[in-house]
XYZ file of C-alpha atoms in Angstrom:
602
model
C -11.363 43.137 21.442
C -9.632 46.616 21.903
C -9.285 48.534 25.138
C -12.354 50.495 25.932
C -11.764 54.227 24.250
C -13.533 55.885 27.643
C -11.077 54.767 30.114
C -7.769 53.183 30.591
C -8.214 50.716 33.021
C -9.097 47.125 31.995
C -11.860 44.884 33.182
C -9.960 43.181 35.415
C -8.419 46.135 37.044
C -11.315 47.736 37.963
C -12.548 44.808 39.775
C -9.784 43.973 41.295
C -9.226 47.779 42.083
C -12.438 49.949 42.363
C -10.383 53.392 42.575
C -8.630 52.234 39.180
C -12.017 52.725 37.519
C -11.706 56.747 36.450
C -14.310 57.831 33.966
C -14.929 60.985 32.050
C -16.280 62.648 34.481
C -12.962 62.633 36.834
C -11.020 63.935 33.854
C -9.141 67.066 34.084
C -8.487 69.255 31.228
C -4.706 69.744 30.276
C -5.071 73.557 31.238
C -6.454 72.935 34.424
C -4.463 70.304 35.704
C -2.127 71.210 38.822
C 0.919 71.436 37.881
C 4.228 70.193 39.310
C 5.717 72.522 41.944
C 8.942 74.473 40.258
C 12.268 73.446 41.440
C 13.171 76.998 41.205
C 10.334 78.692 42.809
C 12.142 81.100 44.980
C 14.005 82.266 42.441
C 10.794 82.731 40.117
C 8.952 84.559 42.358
C 11.697 87.274 43.443
C 12.619 88.276 39.668
C 9.449 88.741 38.631
C 7.837 90.713 41.793
C 11.299 92.853 41.159
C 10.239 93.634 37.692
C 6.760 94.982 39.153
C 8.501 96.671 42.438
C 8.952 100.323 43.202
C 12.219 100.089 42.719
C 12.635 98.691 39.172
C 9.086 99.620 37.390
C 9.559 103.355 37.556
C 12.281 103.299 35.342
C 11.732 100.302 33.316
C 10.244 102.352 29.940
C 9.561 99.070 28.217
C 7.629 97.402 30.681
C 5.666 100.744 32.021
C 4.622 101.049 28.094
C 2.513 97.717 28.865
C 1.470 98.003 32.365
C 0.394 102.182 32.004
C 1.582 104.618 34.697
C -0.049 103.265 37.583
C 1.821 100.018 36.823
C -1.629 98.197 36.960
C -2.549 97.207 33.043
C -2.294 93.190 32.809
C 1.055 92.186 30.923
C 1.199 88.733 28.501
C 3.410 86.307 30.780
C 4.696 85.260 27.647
C 6.621 88.542 27.193
C 7.720 88.353 31.050
C 9.286 84.758 30.029
C 10.833 86.403 27.199
C 12.968 88.407 29.406
C 17.041 87.580 29.276
C 16.785 86.365 33.466
C 13.375 84.283 32.893
C 14.226 82.579 29.405
C 15.632 79.828 31.843
C 12.461 78.893 33.808
C 9.666 76.715 32.257
C 6.937 75.158 31.307
C 4.736 78.282 31.616
C 2.114 76.139 33.880
C 4.577 76.051 36.518
C 5.362 79.459 36.561
C 1.978 80.801 36.789
C 1.256 78.363 39.479
C 4.595 79.921 41.533
C 2.843 83.780 40.966
C -0.384 82.615 42.269
C 1.444 83.192 46.034
C 2.834 86.285 45.185
C 1.374 89.329 47.469
C 2.413 91.897 44.787
C 1.839 90.338 41.255
C -1.891 89.111 40.508
C -2.696 86.169 37.912
C -5.271 87.365 35.575
C -5.819 84.404 33.602
C -3.906 81.497 32.038
C -2.078 84.286 29.816
C -1.449 87.555 31.534
C -0.160 88.684 34.877
C -0.465 92.044 36.813
C 0.828 94.545 39.587
C -1.910 94.274 42.497
C -1.933 97.835 43.564
C -1.148 101.267 41.536
C 2.858 102.679 42.340
C 2.723 105.493 44.385
C 6.317 106.750 43.466
C 7.069 109.315 41.045
C 7.904 107.863 36.998
C 11.912 107.884 36.387
C 11.110 107.617 32.786
C 9.083 108.284 29.920
C 6.724 104.972 29.467
C 7.489 103.441 25.398
C 4.258 103.150 24.399
C 3.900 100.903 20.956
C 1.036 103.187 19.242
C 0.122 100.265 16.943
C -0.180 97.701 19.642
C -2.331 100.557 21.530
C -4.523 100.670 18.456
C -4.891 96.861 18.332
C -5.666 96.952 21.933
C -8.506 99.547 21.424
C -9.736 97.992 18.337
C -10.100 94.357 19.792
C -11.841 95.566 22.931
C -14.774 97.197 20.562
C -14.456 94.156 18.871
C -13.908 91.132 20.505
C -14.747 89.013 17.443
C -11.958 90.190 15.551
C -8.346 88.075 15.922
C -4.739 89.942 16.632
C -4.100 88.221 12.726
C -6.972 90.564 11.462
C -5.539 93.321 12.992
C -2.501 93.366 11.339
C -1.513 95.704 8.584
C -3.017 94.721 5.513
C -0.872 96.735 2.751
C -4.422 98.491 1.701
C -3.980 100.999 4.123
C -4.015 104.665 2.858
C -0.383 105.442 4.273
C 1.207 102.617 2.887
C 4.491 102.828 1.478
C 5.447 100.951 -1.399
C 9.133 99.478 -1.156
C 11.593 100.823 -3.723
C 11.648 98.147 -6.645
C 14.792 96.259 -7.091
C 16.676 95.418 -9.939
C 15.037 92.093 -10.448
C 11.492 93.265 -9.799
C 12.325 96.213 -12.493
C 13.358 93.724 -15.129
C 9.813 92.358 -15.260
C 8.277 95.723 -16.178
C 10.476 96.008 -19.289
C 8.690 98.395 -21.569
C 9.961 96.030 -24.176
C 7.486 93.100 -23.180
C 4.232 92.684 -23.652
C 1.720 94.635 -21.836
C -0.140 91.228 -21.547
C 2.617 89.642 -19.576
C 3.476 93.163 -17.518
C -0.369 93.390 -16.070
C -0.659 89.700 -15.297
C 3.239 89.608 -13.343
C 2.120 93.269 -11.880
C -1.520 91.390 -10.100
C 0.957 88.242 -8.827
C 2.887 90.422 -6.905
C 0.431 93.015 -5.432
C -1.514 90.186 -4.511
C 1.418 87.998 -2.562
C 2.527 91.716 -1.285
C -0.597 91.976 0.768
C -2.825 90.598 3.394
C -6.048 89.713 1.754
C -8.658 89.400 4.544
C -12.071 87.767 3.050
C -13.707 91.620 2.204
C -10.780 92.613 0.510
C -10.299 89.568 -1.160
C -13.960 89.805 -2.816
C -13.753 93.200 -3.852
C -10.127 92.849 -5.373
C -11.656 89.305 -7.294
C -14.445 91.397 -8.627
C -12.782 94.135 -9.718
C -9.817 91.619 -11.634
C -12.862 90.013 -13.250
C -14.680 92.987 -14.279
C -11.611 94.093 -15.783
C -11.380 91.217 -17.949
C -9.041 88.602 -15.764
C -10.241 85.070 -15.172
C -8.654 82.555 -12.288
C -7.402 79.373 -12.808
C -8.658 77.754 -9.807
C -8.598 74.190 -10.992
C -4.838 74.322 -12.042
C -3.954 76.422 -8.882
C -5.219 73.592 -6.402
C -3.608 70.791 -8.241
C -0.805 71.122 -5.898
C 1.906 69.872 -8.472
C 5.057 72.084 -8.094
C 6.573 73.383 -11.518
C 9.363 70.743 -11.711
C 5.951 67.762 -11.515
C 4.283 69.544 -14.206
C 7.243 69.151 -16.573
C 8.157 66.075 -16.128
C 4.424 64.212 -15.009
C 2.535 66.660 -17.546
C 5.352 67.173 -20.402
C 4.611 71.062 -20.451
C 7.291 73.454 -21.774
C 8.543 76.481 -19.324
C 6.050 78.797 -20.617
C 3.134 76.493 -20.311
C 3.963 75.865 -16.863
C 4.061 79.540 -16.453
C 0.765 79.822 -17.572
C -0.633 77.036 -15.919
C 0.558 78.174 -12.553
C -0.679 81.831 -13.061
C -3.474 82.364 -10.131
C -4.830 85.757 -12.008
C -4.370 86.006 -15.854
C -5.944 88.107 -18.615
C -9.089 85.979 -20.496
C -8.299 84.707 -23.729
C -10.730 86.996 -25.582
C -9.453 90.036 -24.167
C -5.553 88.875 -25.154
C -6.923 88.101 -28.708
C -8.377 91.728 -29.197
C -5.435 93.461 -27.482
C -3.266 91.874 -29.427
C -4.840 92.462 -32.629
C -5.150 96.131 -31.191
C -1.843 96.426 -31.079
C -0.949 94.787 -34.606
C -3.325 97.242 -36.140
C -5.057 100.245 -34.638
C -8.167 99.771 -36.909
C -8.985 96.170 -35.637
C -9.623 97.511 -32.135
C -13.041 96.642 -31.552
C -14.780 95.409 -27.989
C -11.896 95.192 -25.915
C -9.250 98.459 -25.498
C -6.727 99.206 -22.207
C -8.777 101.480 -20.534
C -8.207 102.054 -16.354
C -10.009 104.913 -16.538
C -13.202 103.638 -18.236
C -13.329 100.251 -16.006
C -12.569 101.941 -12.933
C -16.044 104.354 -13.860
C -18.018 100.988 -14.823
C -16.761 98.914 -12.112
C -17.823 101.524 -8.887
C -20.894 102.800 -10.440
C -22.469 99.341 -11.639
C -20.511 95.801 -10.251
C -19.650 97.723 -7.067
C -22.622 98.705 -6.240
C -24.890 95.440 -7.130
C -22.548 93.182 -5.434
C -21.585 95.164 -2.298
C -23.676 96.806 0.210
C -22.782 100.754 -0.590
C -25.012 102.071 2.033
C -22.176 100.998 4.612
C -19.383 103.866 4.541
C -16.804 101.403 5.589
C -17.290 99.381 2.725
C -17.297 102.004 0.336
C -13.849 103.253 1.753
C -12.554 99.833 1.127
C -13.587 99.083 -1.887
C -11.957 102.417 -3.302
C -8.822 102.102 -1.396
C -8.586 98.655 -3.247
C -8.098 100.141 -6.278
C -6.069 103.257 -5.496
C -3.718 100.712 -3.929
C -3.600 98.697 -7.003
C -3.068 101.964 -9.269
C -0.677 103.147 -7.124
C 1.087 99.897 -7.115
C 1.196 100.161 -11.152
C 2.260 103.728 -11.244
C 5.066 103.784 -8.775
C 6.472 100.342 -9.976
C 6.723 101.841 -13.608
C 4.325 98.511 -14.661
C 2.712 100.100 -17.758
C 4.472 103.804 -18.347
C 2.457 104.502 -21.543
C -1.027 104.190 -19.447
C 0.035 106.486 -16.562
C -2.117 109.213 -17.468
C -5.119 106.658 -17.612
C -3.881 105.419 -14.045
C -3.617 108.866 -12.660
C -7.361 109.359 -13.715
C -8.731 106.070 -12.496
C -7.292 107.178 -9.435
C -9.051 110.421 -9.160
C -12.142 108.328 -9.944
C -11.678 106.628 -6.584
C -11.669 110.104 -4.882
C -15.023 110.860 -6.299
C -16.982 107.603 -6.196
C -16.116 107.559 -2.025
C -17.754 111.414 -1.979
C -20.779 110.383 -3.980
C -21.549 107.021 -3.339
C -21.734 107.934 0.260
C -24.635 110.602 -0.498
C -26.243 108.429 -3.460
C -27.172 106.096 -0.295
C -28.435 108.518 1.521
C -30.745 109.817 -1.558
C -31.683 106.529 -2.549
C -33.641 105.807 0.762
C -35.467 109.385 0.695
C -36.123 109.576 -3.309
C -38.680 110.411 -4.993
C -39.620 112.562 -1.478
C -42.981 113.347 -0.176
C -44.052 115.679 -2.867
C -43.507 112.633 -5.323
C -44.703 110.290 -3.469
C -48.431 112.723 -3.086
C -48.722 113.098 -6.618
C -48.521 109.002 -6.711
C -51.289 108.861 -4.061
C -53.724 111.170 -5.471
C -53.304 110.571 -9.400
C -53.400 106.578 -9.873
C -49.638 106.105 -9.083
C -47.615 103.486 -7.230
C -48.420 105.063 -3.908
C -51.905 104.286 -4.507
C -53.576 101.888 -2.099
C -50.004 101.734 -0.480
C -50.543 103.474 2.931
C -50.613 101.627 6.183
C -49.772 102.545 9.602
C -48.893 100.635 12.794
C -51.015 102.577 14.902
C -54.418 102.223 12.807
C -53.645 98.380 11.610
C -55.569 95.874 13.579
C -55.235 92.429 14.646
C -57.337 91.599 11.236
C -55.699 93.743 8.896
C -53.644 91.419 6.790
C -50.423 93.794 7.137
C -50.705 94.101 10.889
C -48.337 91.144 11.250
C -45.439 92.779 9.221
C -46.006 96.846 9.987
C -43.707 97.714 13.431
C -45.168 99.982 16.022
C -44.124 103.502 14.629
C -44.010 102.337 11.435
C -45.667 104.341 8.350
C -45.944 103.057 4.940
C -47.060 105.575 2.259
C -49.403 108.650 2.508
C -53.079 108.822 3.550
C -55.028 110.917 1.488
C -55.291 113.489 3.717
C -52.035 114.208 4.065
C -51.252 113.724 0.525
C -53.817 116.472 -0.224
C -51.539 118.680 2.525
C -48.296 118.189 0.724
C -49.339 118.681 -2.874
C -51.374 121.725 -2.356
C -48.618 123.155 -0.685
C -45.853 122.381 -2.906
C -48.244 123.816 -5.784
C -48.902 126.681 -3.597
C -45.380 127.497 -3.571
C -44.149 126.600 -7.009
C -46.905 126.327 -9.626
C -48.541 129.058 -11.974
C -51.940 130.487 -10.944
C -53.355 128.537 -13.855
C -51.816 125.515 -12.305
C -52.924 125.973 -8.685
C -56.751 126.889 -9.730
C -56.535 123.442 -11.304
C -54.910 121.538 -8.555
C -57.925 123.063 -6.366
C -60.470 121.886 -8.668
C -58.774 118.605 -8.822
C -59.257 118.013 -4.886
C -62.237 119.598 -4.849
C -63.564 116.956 -7.306
C -63.276 113.055 -6.892
C -59.334 112.405 -8.061
C -59.838 109.202 -8.715
C -61.549 109.932 -12.034
C -58.111 112.133 -12.828
C -56.099 111.159 -16.133
C -52.449 111.335 -16.414
C -51.942 112.483 -20.164
C -47.784 111.206 -19.897
C -46.654 107.845 -18.080
C -42.994 107.367 -19.231
C -40.384 105.441 -18.304
C -36.771 107.628 -18.836
C -33.893 108.433 -17.690
C -32.997 111.484 -16.086
C -29.638 113.933 -15.001
C -29.849 116.384 -12.620
C -27.975 119.448 -13.989
C -28.747 121.707 -10.984
C -30.512 122.003 -7.558
C -32.379 124.659 -6.364
C -32.882 125.542 -2.991
C -36.413 126.816 -1.623
C -36.283 130.610 -2.051
C -37.466 133.086 0.589
C -41.149 133.166 -0.893
C -41.513 129.506 -0.438
C -40.034 129.236 3.162
C -42.219 131.847 4.309
C -45.507 130.095 2.609
C -44.201 126.979 4.369
C -43.918 128.773 7.678
C -47.760 130.156 7.238
C -48.642 126.754 6.541
C -47.280 125.162 9.553
C -48.001 128.094 11.914
C -51.931 127.324 10.959
C -51.341 123.384 11.644
C -52.467 121.745 14.827
C -51.216 118.255 14.234
C -47.560 117.792 15.041
C -47.833 115.021 12.600
C -49.279 117.023 9.826
C -46.855 119.639 10.528
C -43.901 117.177 10.157
C -44.877 116.454 6.504
C -44.813 119.923 5.398
C -41.181 120.513 4.333
C -40.395 123.164 2.633
C -38.981 121.963 -1.127
C -36.505 122.961 -4.021
C -35.930 121.732 -7.042
C -34.370 119.399 -8.844
C -33.605 120.754 -12.508
C -33.017 117.398 -14.930
C -32.402 116.838 -18.559
C -33.120 113.284 -20.237
C -30.722 110.608 -20.197
C -30.598 107.888 -22.654
C -30.246 104.613 -19.856
C -27.910 102.581 -21.526
C -29.511 99.594 -20.559
C -32.935 100.505 -21.346
C -35.492 98.232 -23.975
C -36.078 100.022 -26.834
C -39.063 102.545 -27.359
C -41.912 102.026 -29.695
C -42.336 105.819 -30.187
C -42.216 107.073 -33.720
C -39.295 109.140 -34.910
C -41.072 112.438 -34.950
C -42.287 111.740 -31.206
C -38.660 110.739 -30.640
C -37.629 113.741 -32.138
C -40.190 115.749 -29.825
C -39.312 114.143 -27.037
C -35.267 115.037 -27.159
C -36.335 118.476 -27.806
C -37.554 119.200 -23.970
C -34.376 120.284 -22.607
C -35.262 120.101 -18.975
C -37.784 119.302 -16.323
C -38.286 120.402 -12.830
C -39.273 117.988 -9.857
C -40.108 119.574 -6.308
C -37.816 117.560 -3.639
C -37.881 118.334 -0.216
C -35.106 120.698 1.129
C -33.811 118.323 3.979
C -32.724 115.887 0.809
C -31.143 118.053 -1.503
C -27.808 118.085 0.417
C -27.774 114.470 -0.430
C -28.114 115.006 -4.379
C -25.601 116.699 -6.250
C -25.157 117.503 -10.054
C -24.949 114.599 -12.615
C -26.824 112.029 -10.750
C -28.702 109.523 -13.440
C -31.878 108.582 -12.365
C -33.850 105.478 -14.029
C -37.452 106.566 -13.287
C -41.259 106.832 -14.465
C -42.589 110.095 -14.985
C -46.163 110.935 -14.887
C -47.647 114.298 -15.746
C -51.137 116.131 -15.908
C -52.456 118.041 -18.711
C -52.320 121.106 -16.981
C -48.309 120.705 -16.528
C -47.877 119.201 -13.403
C -44.864 116.553 -13.408
C -43.820 114.273 -10.549
C -41.293 111.592 -10.562
C -43.670 108.303 -9.619
C -41.250 105.278 -9.221
C -37.055 105.368 -9.477
C -35.732 102.010 -10.455
C -32.349 102.810 -9.867
C -30.122 105.913 -8.950
C -26.269 106.405 -10.458
C -23.086 108.573 -9.498
C -22.546 111.313 -11.873
C -19.220 108.971 -13.450
C -21.661 106.022 -14.516
C -20.545 103.885 -17.290
C -21.962 101.150 -18.572
C -19.506 98.595 -20.063
C -20.356 95.023 -21.607
C -17.316 93.492 -19.441
C -19.562 91.585 -17.092
C -21.649 90.080 -19.420
C -18.649 89.216 -21.894
C -15.759 88.144 -19.359
C -17.795 87.295 -15.878
C -19.281 83.872 -15.069
C -22.411 84.887 -16.945
C -20.717 85.078 -20.564
C -22.790 83.403 -22.794
C -20.918 80.828 -25.149
C -21.948 79.754 -28.574
C -22.698 76.021 -28.158
C -20.761 73.522 -29.713
C -21.951 70.280 -31.511
C -23.821 68.024 -29.313
C -21.761 65.518 -27.345
C -22.658 61.462 -27.234
C -24.510 61.415 -24.225
C -26.594 63.922 -25.357
C -27.552 62.411 -28.766
C -27.953 58.985 -26.541
C -30.812 61.399 -24.255
C -32.193 62.907 -27.259
C -33.152 59.375 -28.951
C -34.449 57.876 -25.566
C -36.628 60.612 -24.916
C -38.112 60.469 -28.613
C -37.695 63.747 -29.819
C -34.776 65.491 -32.025
C -33.527 68.624 -31.566
C -36.004 70.769 -33.349
C -38.598 68.879 -31.171
C -39.813 66.136 -33.808
C -40.737 63.074 -32.540
C -38.166 60.255 -33.669
C -38.211 56.571 -32.808
C -35.444 55.434 -30.243
C -33.416 52.696 -32.018
C -30.874 50.329 -30.601
C -28.088 47.954 -31.890
C -27.991 44.298 -31.435
C -26.390 44.985 -28.153
C -29.059 47.082 -26.461
C -26.762 50.024 -27.229
C -28.520 53.438 -28.632
C -27.363 53.582 -32.068
C -25.906 57.028 -32.018
C -23.925 55.810 -29.254
């Protein structure tokens, strides 16, 4: 029987000496145990107090940079122990115990000490402040969950400068080398020279996958060295090099680009297009995978791409594509501006007027209205509507907003028709068109003077403050049709398609406060409805896209979801099929076994 792991005294010792029975309750953690008195306590105390004294500290620019001008900010004890005259005094715990008896220096915690009282003499030197350290300390104070390691430069900062190329590095990107080899080498070196925090790594890898790269995760985790792979696996130098590349270009891309280089007429699905990939990634994959509502995430995403393009340009990795790289770099600047606006527009659109039309004329907002003030305990939605929340529009508010919009922008004929509709039962009004289409904003019209004056008059006649808040001046988004790249084909006959394409523009009323977040070029995948009097509105919005939106088949072809044509069935598949009594086409077949009881197919 082994010794008791919870105590160090044997049973016999415990019986003979009760004081030897030391249990867990008496155990003291190492950092709380009393350190032995230091043999050089007086020298330690005298030296440290001198560093923080009126005689020394006002003239010590380095230490003042940590203590501050009044000399009372905490200083790391390890730094003090690294001073030339203090290196001989160890261990740290014993030095800390000595300083607890000081009348000048105070022990803040196990790692920091500070001067007890502010300096009362003028400084003789200017404190030497480490600005980078000061920024890190401010960041840590605001974000205590961060570690110092996370605050170190990553290499993705906007002011990061690339080091000049050595002759060895320059030889890696010889223009005579194949483009695939150069770009794979560049990705490896780029990643190795940057500190990849988890958020940065996710963006970078998503970008690489979208651009046609894959990861050799299984081989990279094998742990075998280059020499071991050669000896044990019998691989050649070229095979080992390919195997150890963590990021590599997809075989499908390699084949397509190689054939394109050999014969331009064979260029099919894959071509080198840095600008196109930047547009496609930032306008689709990035928006779908990351929270583009967060300005910080957008800034990180665009900066990762900028940093990569800058690396390729400065290191002359592929000078034949420099023009594309500069264009791709510019797309990052556009994306940072547009995605931040798009995030706000996505929350605000389709706006109050369009929601009012939808509420009145059998659109998606019908029956949606709930508010926290009217929801009672028996209301089935009362459990999730929070105090102050308002969902949808009431019929009263919808009528008011609709009437104001038509009065400001409708024709006389439309205004008369609208008045008739509102007086009658709007539930019986039928829409003449209901179409899922794509729109592209080509211009933005602010409310004119006449419209502003009309809204001011309307608001002055209302007494309900909530109603007044609803009636906002409106401008117009002038849009043209846009073919949604991934939309399902329509069943319209050719003459109807031709007629639809002849419609050049449409205008939609949008509240003035939303217009600053809209911009020319926004693509809208939406549903539009229209009454027989020509009043048209956006009923629902499925997606918003930036002006540079580009649809690429990269994710479906290169990504994890890539479709692969199934090969011939494996043996276990055939055995399982026979056990189930079905063939591949669903016909029932008898299960057959040989004399040994194993499926015949096996």
